[in-house]
XYZ file of N, CA, C and O in Angstrom:
468
model
N -9.936 -13.601 -18.006
C -10.114 -12.785 -16.829
C -8.764 -12.492 -16.182
O -8.503 -11.362 -15.778
N -7.908 -13.505 -16.091
C -6.588 -13.305 -15.478
C -5.770 -12.295 -16.282
O -5.138 -11.395 -15.707
N -5.788 -12.424 -17.589
C -5.042 -11.491 -18.445
C -5.549 -10.056 -18.256
O -4.758 -9.120 -18.153
N -6.860 -9.900 -18.191
C -7.433 -8.565 -17.991
C -7.013 -7.991 -16.638
O -6.746 -6.787 -16.523
N -6.921 -8.831 -15.633
C -6.485 -8.386 -14.307
C -5.039 -7.913 -14.358
O -4.706 -6.840 -13.828
N -4.170 -8.698 -14.991
C -2.764 -8.308 -15.124
C -2.640 -6.991 -15.903
O -1.877 -6.108 -15.530
N -3.396 -6.879 -16.986
C -3.341 -5.651 -17.779
C -3.814 -4.457 -16.964
O -3.204 -3.383 -17.029
N -4.876 -4.619 -16.183
C -5.390 -3.508 -15.377
C -4.344 -3.041 -14.368
O -4.142 -1.836 -14.184
N -3.659 -3.979 -13.727
C -2.608 -3.609 -12.773
C -1.494 -2.858 -13.500
O -1.064 -1.786 -13.062
N -1.024 -3.426 -14.612
C 0.075 -2.811 -15.363
C -0.306 -1.428 -15.887
O 0.506 -0.492 -15.852
N -1.533 -1.275 -16.337
C -1.973 0.004 -16.893
C -2.173 1.063 -15.811
O -1.889 2.247 -16.036
N -2.626 0.660 -14.632
C -2.740 1.613 -13.522
C -1.358 2.117 -13.113
O -1.165 3.318 -12.879
N -0.398 1.209 -13.045
C 0.972 1.601 -12.718
C 1.519 2.508 -13.821
O 2.185 3.510 -13.538
N 1.232 2.178 -15.074
C 1.695 3.003 -16.199
C 1.113 4.409 -16.116
O 1.815 5.389 -16.399
N -0.157 4.532 -15.714
C -0.769 5.864 -15.574
C 0.030 6.707 -14.580
O 0.320 7.878 -14.841
N 0.398 6.119 -13.447
C 1.175 6.847 -12.435
C 2.578 7.150 -12.958
O 3.093 8.251 -12.803
N 3.192 6.174 -13.601
C 4.542 6.320 -14.158
C 4.601 7.493 -15.137
O 5.461 8.367 -15.035
N 3.644 7.531 -16.074
C 3.647 8.589 -17.085
C 3.267 9.941 -16.475
O 3.754 10.984 -16.926
N 2.413 9.948 -15.445
C 2.093 11.200 -14.750
C 3.339 11.742 -14.045
O 3.573 12.960 -14.037
N 4.144 10.852 -13.473
C 5.392 11.276 -12.838
C 6.329 11.885 -13.872
O 6.948 12.922 -13.621
N 6.441 11.250 -15.029
C 7.286 11.798 -16.095
C 6.817 13.198 -16.491
O 7.630 14.113 -16.654
N 5.505 13.350 -16.625
C 4.943 14.647 -17.019
C 5.255 15.697 -15.960
O 5.673 16.814 -16.291
N 5.051 15.347 -14.695
C 5.318 16.294 -13.606
C 6.791 16.666 -13.527
O 7.129 17.815 -13.239
N 7.669 15.705 -13.783
C 9.110 15.962 -13.707
C 9.628 16.685 -14.940
O 10.676 17.323 -14.895
N 8.922 16.521 -16.040
C 9.362 17.130 -17.282
C 10.503 16.392 -17.948
O 11.180 16.946 -18.812
N 10.711 15.147 -17.566
C 11.759 14.331 -18.191
C 11.378 12.862 -18.093
O 10.640 12.464 -17.190
N 11.877 12.061 -19.032
C 11.514 10.640 -19.032
C 12.210 9.860 -17.912
O 13.327 10.177 -17.515
N 11.525 8.865 -17.408
C 12.110 7.911 -16.467
C 12.712 6.774 -17.284
O 12.154 6.382 -18.309
N 13.830 6.262 -16.853
C 14.523 5.244 -17.644
C 14.029 3.839 -17.374
O 14.334 2.923 -18.143
N 13.281 3.624 -16.311
C 12.790 2.293 -16.005
C 12.022 2.299 -14.701
O 11.780 3.347 -14.105
N 11.653 1.116 -14.269
C 10.864 0.944 -13.057
C 11.517 -0.122 -12.194
O 11.920 -1.175 -12.701
N 11.605 0.131 -10.909
C 12.079 -0.835 -9.931
C 10.847 -1.311 -9.178
O 10.189 -0.516 -8.504
N 10.496 -2.559 -9.323
C 9.234 -3.083 -8.797
C 9.447 -3.899 -7.527
O 10.439 -4.600 -7.383
N 8.466 -3.786 -6.619
C 8.411 -4.679 -5.472
C 6.943 -4.896 -5.144
O 6.063 -4.401 -5.821
N 6.669 -5.659 -4.127
C 5.298 -5.984 -3.765
C 4.922 -7.356 -4.284
O 5.662 -7.981 -5.048
N 3.793 -7.825 -3.846
C 3.351 -9.186 -4.158
C 3.287 -9.515 -5.635
O 3.726 -10.572 -6.073
N 2.749 -8.589 -6.439
C 2.605 -8.854 -7.877
C 3.949 -8.959 -8.577
O 4.059 -9.592 -9.630
N 4.984 -8.371 -7.992
C 6.298 -8.417 -8.644
C 6.884 -9.822 -8.672
O 7.809 -10.084 -9.436
N 6.345 -10.728 -7.886
C 6.830 -12.113 -7.896
C 6.425 -12.850 -9.176
O 6.990 -13.886 -9.506
N 5.469 -12.287 -9.914
C 4.971 -12.929 -11.127
C 5.752 -12.420 -12.338
O 5.636 -11.245 -12.709
N 6.528 -13.293 -12.961
C 7.360 -12.906 -14.105
C 6.525 -12.439 -15.295
O 6.928 -11.510 -16.006
N 5.376 -13.064 -15.527
C 4.506 -12.610 -16.615
C 4.088 -11.164 -16.382
O 4.117 -10.334 -17.298
N 3.720 -10.852 -15.137
C 3.300 -9.495 -14.797
C 4.429 -8.498 -15.024
O 4.210 -7.411 -15.561
N 5.642 -8.855 -14.631
C 6.772 -7.942 -14.786
C 7.112 -7.720 -16.253
O 7.424 -6.604 -16.663
N 7.010 -8.774 -17.072
C 7.256 -8.616 -18.510
C 6.176 -7.752 -19.138
O 6.466 -6.873 -19.952
N 4.933 -7.984 -18.757
C 3.830 -7.166 -19.275
C 4.022 -5.708 -18.873
O 3.827 -4.799 -19.691
N 4.439 -5.475 -17.624
C 4.675 -4.099 -17.166
C 5.756 -3.431 -18.013
O 5.617 -2.286 -18.428
N 6.824 -4.158 -18.284
C 7.902 -3.624 -19.116
C 7.398 -3.295 -20.516
O 7.717 -2.239 -21.071
N 6.603 -4.186 -21.066
C 6.075 -3.958 -22.414
C 5.105 -2.782 -22.457
O 5.144 -1.978 -23.392
N 4.247 -2.651 -21.457
C 3.287 -1.541 -21.416
C 4.021 -0.211 -21.261
O 3.695 0.776 -21.920
N 5.034 -0.176 -20.391
C 5.796 1.052 -20.180
C 6.770 1.330 -21.318
O 7.217 2.459 -21.486
N 7.120 0.288 -22.060
C 8.185 0.358 -23.063
C 9.494 0.822 -22.410
O 10.250 1.612 -22.968
N 9.722 0.307 -21.202
C 10.924 0.605 -20.416
C 11.335 -0.664 -19.674
O 10.489 -1.519 -19.394
N 12.583 -0.773 -19.298
C 13.002 -1.923 -18.489
C 12.340 -1.893 -17.103
O 12.122 -0.817 -16.540
N 12.029 -3.063 -16.593
C 11.512 -3.221 -15.236
C 12.454 -4.173 -14.515
O 12.829 -5.213 -15.058
N 12.847 -3.804 -13.309
C 13.724 -4.644 -12.494
C 13.014 -4.984 -11.202
O 12.273 -4.167 -10.659
N 13.250 -6.197 -10.714
C 12.724 -6.576 -9.408
C 13.838 -7.239 -8.611
O 14.677 -7.953 -9.158
N 13.830 -6.977 -7.332
C 14.794 -7.599 -6.445
C 14.334 -8.984 -6.037
O 13.219 -9.397 -6.351
N 15.194 -9.681 -5.314
C 14.816 -11.022 -4.867
C 13.945 -10.989 -3.614
O 13.487 -12.014 -3.150
N 13.688 -9.799 -3.074
C 12.761 -9.614 -1.954
C 11.511 -8.919 -2.493
O 11.591 -7.798 -2.981
N 10.351 -9.576 -2.389
C 9.122 -9.003 -2.944
C 8.627 -7.802 -2.156
O 8.057 -6.881 -2.723
N 8.822 -7.782 -0.861
C 8.268 -6.710 -0.020
C 9.377 -5.837 0.558
O 9.596 -5.792 1.767
N 10.084 -5.133 -0.289
C 11.202 -4.301 0.133
C 10.736 -3.209 1.093
O 11.391 -2.932 2.101
N 9.613 -2.581 0.808
C 9.098 -1.529 1.682
C 8.832 -2.037 3.091
O 9.198 -1.399 4.081
N 8.192 -3.194 3.198
C 7.901 -3.771 4.510
C 9.189 -4.118 5.252
O 9.289 -3.921 6.467
N 10.171 -4.613 4.518
C 11.457 -4.943 5.142
C 12.126 -3.674 5.670
O 12.703 -3.680 6.765
N 12.053 -2.596 4.929
C 12.647 -1.332 5.368
C 11.968 -0.787 6.614
O 12.639 -0.328 7.547
N 10.649 -0.859 6.656
C 9.908 -0.387 7.823
C 10.258 -1.231 9.046
O 10.471 -0.703 10.147
N 10.326 -2.542 8.865
C 10.689 -3.426 9.981
C 12.092 -3.109 10.493
O 12.321 -3.052 11.709
N 13.027 -2.890 9.586
C 14.408 -2.569 9.982
C 14.447 -1.249 10.760
O 15.133 -1.137 11.774
N 13.700 -0.249 10.287
C 13.668 1.041 10.986
C 13.059 0.889 12.380
O 13.531 1.506 13.345
N 12.006 0.069 12.515
C 11.381 -0.154 13.823
C 12.358 -0.827 14.781
O 12.460 -0.438 15.948
N 13.095 -1.811 14.301
C 14.091 -2.481 15.145
C 15.170 -1.508 15.583
O 15.590 -1.510 16.749
N 15.623 -0.676 14.681
C 16.648 0.309 15.021
C 16.122 1.303 16.046
O 16.835 1.702 16.963
N 14.858 1.715 15.916
C 14.264 2.649 16.873
C 14.191 2.034 18.268
O 14.267 2.740 19.271
N 14.068 0.716 18.332
C 14.028 0.004 19.606
C 15.426 -0.310 20.124
O 15.569 -0.898 21.191
N 16.429 0.067 19.352
C 17.803 -0.193 19.766
C 18.252 -1.617 19.488
O 19.249 -2.080 20.031
N 17.522 -2.300 18.658
C 17.862 -3.681 18.304
C 18.539 -3.654 16.933
O 17.972 -3.129 15.972
N 19.743 -4.186 16.857
C 20.447 -4.206 15.577
C 19.740 -5.107 14.590
O 19.308 -6.202 14.927
N 19.577 -4.618 13.407
C 18.950 -5.410 12.346
C 20.031 -5.813 11.362
O 20.710 -4.957 10.803
N 20.176 -7.107 11.165
C 21.177 -7.577 10.200
C 20.708 -7.260 8.794
O 19.527 -7.341 8.483
N 21.650 -6.912 7.960
C 21.331 -6.698 6.551
C 21.883 -7.864 5.760
O 22.931 -8.413 6.086
N 21.167 -8.226 4.742
C 21.586 -9.371 3.937
C 22.398 -8.946 2.728
O 22.584 -9.710 1.805
N 22.849 -7.695 2.716
C 23.622 -7.227 1.570
C 22.703 -6.773 0.463
O 21.503 -6.615 0.636
N 23.276 -6.555 -0.695
C 22.541 -6.064 -1.854
C 21.711 -7.193 -2.448
O 22.211 -8.262 -2.748
N 20.429 -6.936 -2.608
C 19.536 -7.937 -3.180
C 19.826 -8.116 -4.665
O 20.140 -7.167 -5.361
N 19.722 -9.338 -5.134
C 19.869 -9.612 -6.557
C 18.671 -9.083 -7.311
O 17.590 -8.934 -6.767
N 18.868 -8.752 -8.556
C 17.759 -8.239 -9.355
C 17.574 -9.084 -10.600
O 18.502 -9.722 -11.092
N 16.356 -9.078 -11.091
C 16.027 -9.691 -12.368
C 15.453 -8.583 -13.237
O 14.628 -7.792 -12.783
N 15.904 -8.517 -14.466
C 15.492 -7.446 -15.373
C 14.565 -7.971 -16.459
O 14.774 -9.065 -16.993
N 13.578 -7.165 -16.773
C 12.618 -7.467 -17.836
C 12.718 -6.337 -18.851
O 12.593 -5.164 -18.502
N 12.966 -6.701 -20.080
C 13.193 -5.744 -21.153
C 11.984 -5.756 -22.086
O 11.486 -6.821 -22.452
N 11.500 -4.577 -22.511
C 10.353 -4.563 -23.418
C 10.665 -5.299 -24.720
O 11.801 -5.303 -25.165
N 9.660 -5.904 -25.284
C 9.864 -6.569 -26.559
C 8.950 -7.750 -26.797
O 8.850 -8.248 -27.905
N 8.254 -8.210 -25.748
C 7.334 -9.337 -25.921
C 6.031 -8.901 -26.579
O 5.346 -9.700 -27.188
N 5.706 -7.615 -26.449
C 4.452 -7.084 -26.959
C 4.773 -6.093 -28.071
O 5.528 -5.155 -27.865
N 4.214 -6.321 -29.255
C 4.465 -5.421 -30.381
C 3.907 -4.033 -30.076
O 2.936 -3.886 -29.332
N 4.545 -3.016 -30.640
C 4.130 -1.633 -30.411
C 2.669 -1.388 -30.722
O 1.977 -0.689 -29.983
N 2.169 -1.968 -31.805
C 0.767 -1.769 -32.183
C -0.164 -2.393 -31.144
O -1.211 -1.822 -30.813
N 0.212 -3.549 -30.617
C -0.598 -4.212 -29.592
C -0.574 -3.389 -28.293
O -1.595 -3.213 -27.635
N 0.597 -2.876 -27.914
C 0.718 -2.029 -26.723
C -0.172 -0.797 -26.887
O -0.896 -0.423 -25.965
N -0.132 -0.175 -28.050
C -0.946 1.013 -28.308
C -2.438 0.692 -28.234
O -3.221 1.469 -27.691
N -2.834 -0.469 -28.781
C -4.243 -0.886 -28.741
C -4.707 -1.089 -27.306
O -5.766 -0.614 -26.907
N -3.902 -1.776 -26.500
C -4.248 -2.019 -25.094
C -4.349 -0.692 -24.348
O -5.302 -0.459 -23.595
N -3.394 0.187 -24.554
C -3.386 1.488 -23.868
C -4.575 2.347 -24.288
O -5.189 3.019 -23.448
N -4.898 2.322 -25.562
C -6.029 3.105 -26.072
C -7.348 2.590 -25.473
O -8.176 3.371 -25.008
N -7.521 1.264 -25.439
C -8.742 0.688 -24.858
C -8.837 1.011 -23.371
O -9.925 1.271 -22.853
N -7.698 1.013 -22.670
C -7.676 1.362 -21.252
C -8.126 2.813 -21.060
O -8.971 3.106 -20.212
N -7.555 3.721 -21.856
C -7.902 5.141 -21.739
C -9.393 5.353 -22.017
O -10.059 6.140 -21.323
N -9.932 4.646 -23.008
C -11.359 4.753 -23.321
C -12.213 4.248 -22.162
O -13.217 4.862 -21.803
N -11.808 3.141 -21.548
C -12.563 2.580 -20.423
C -12.518 3.516 -19.211
O -13.549 3.738 -18.555
N -11.354 4.092 -18.946
C -11.233 5.035 -17.827
C -12.116 6.253 -18.074
O -12.820 6.722 -17.172
N -12.130 6.740 -19.294
C -12.969 7.894 -19.635
C -14.449 7.568 -19.431
O -15.193 8.368 -18.881
N -14.859 6.362 -19.838
C -16.266 5.967 -19.686
C -16.686 5.924 -18.221
O -17.781 6.358 -17.877
N -15.855 5.405 -17.363
C -16.259 5.262 -15.965
C -16.071 6.552 -15.152
O -16.634 6.681 -14.069
N -15.291 7.486 -15.664
C -15.088 8.741 -14.925
C -15.928 9.889 -15.479
O -15.880 10.985 -14.939
N -16.683 9.641 -16.556
C -17.509 10.708 -17.145
C -18.902 10.699 -16.571
O -19.432 9.757 -16.164
């Protein structure tokens, strides 16, 4: 069940990622991840393997929330200290064989088609 949950998250993100590539008309070179799930190294490696692209995550899981908080403080005239450039950890595709990635992606597409038809 846990593996299926991780795959569903990674595949939903992949759907958006590939739709962005299609809309832009050019490939994206990787993904910069944040949010709660990005704290899980297994999830980030799986995401990299599903996308077949590098995935990087910073040492702050909620970068968006931190940015909003900083902007709110600035709007109130309160200086917000910055901690400098966050460190990143990179995940490179390669843990999942191409045939396995294709099988997972194909089963996902079939399941999405079944529930949307």
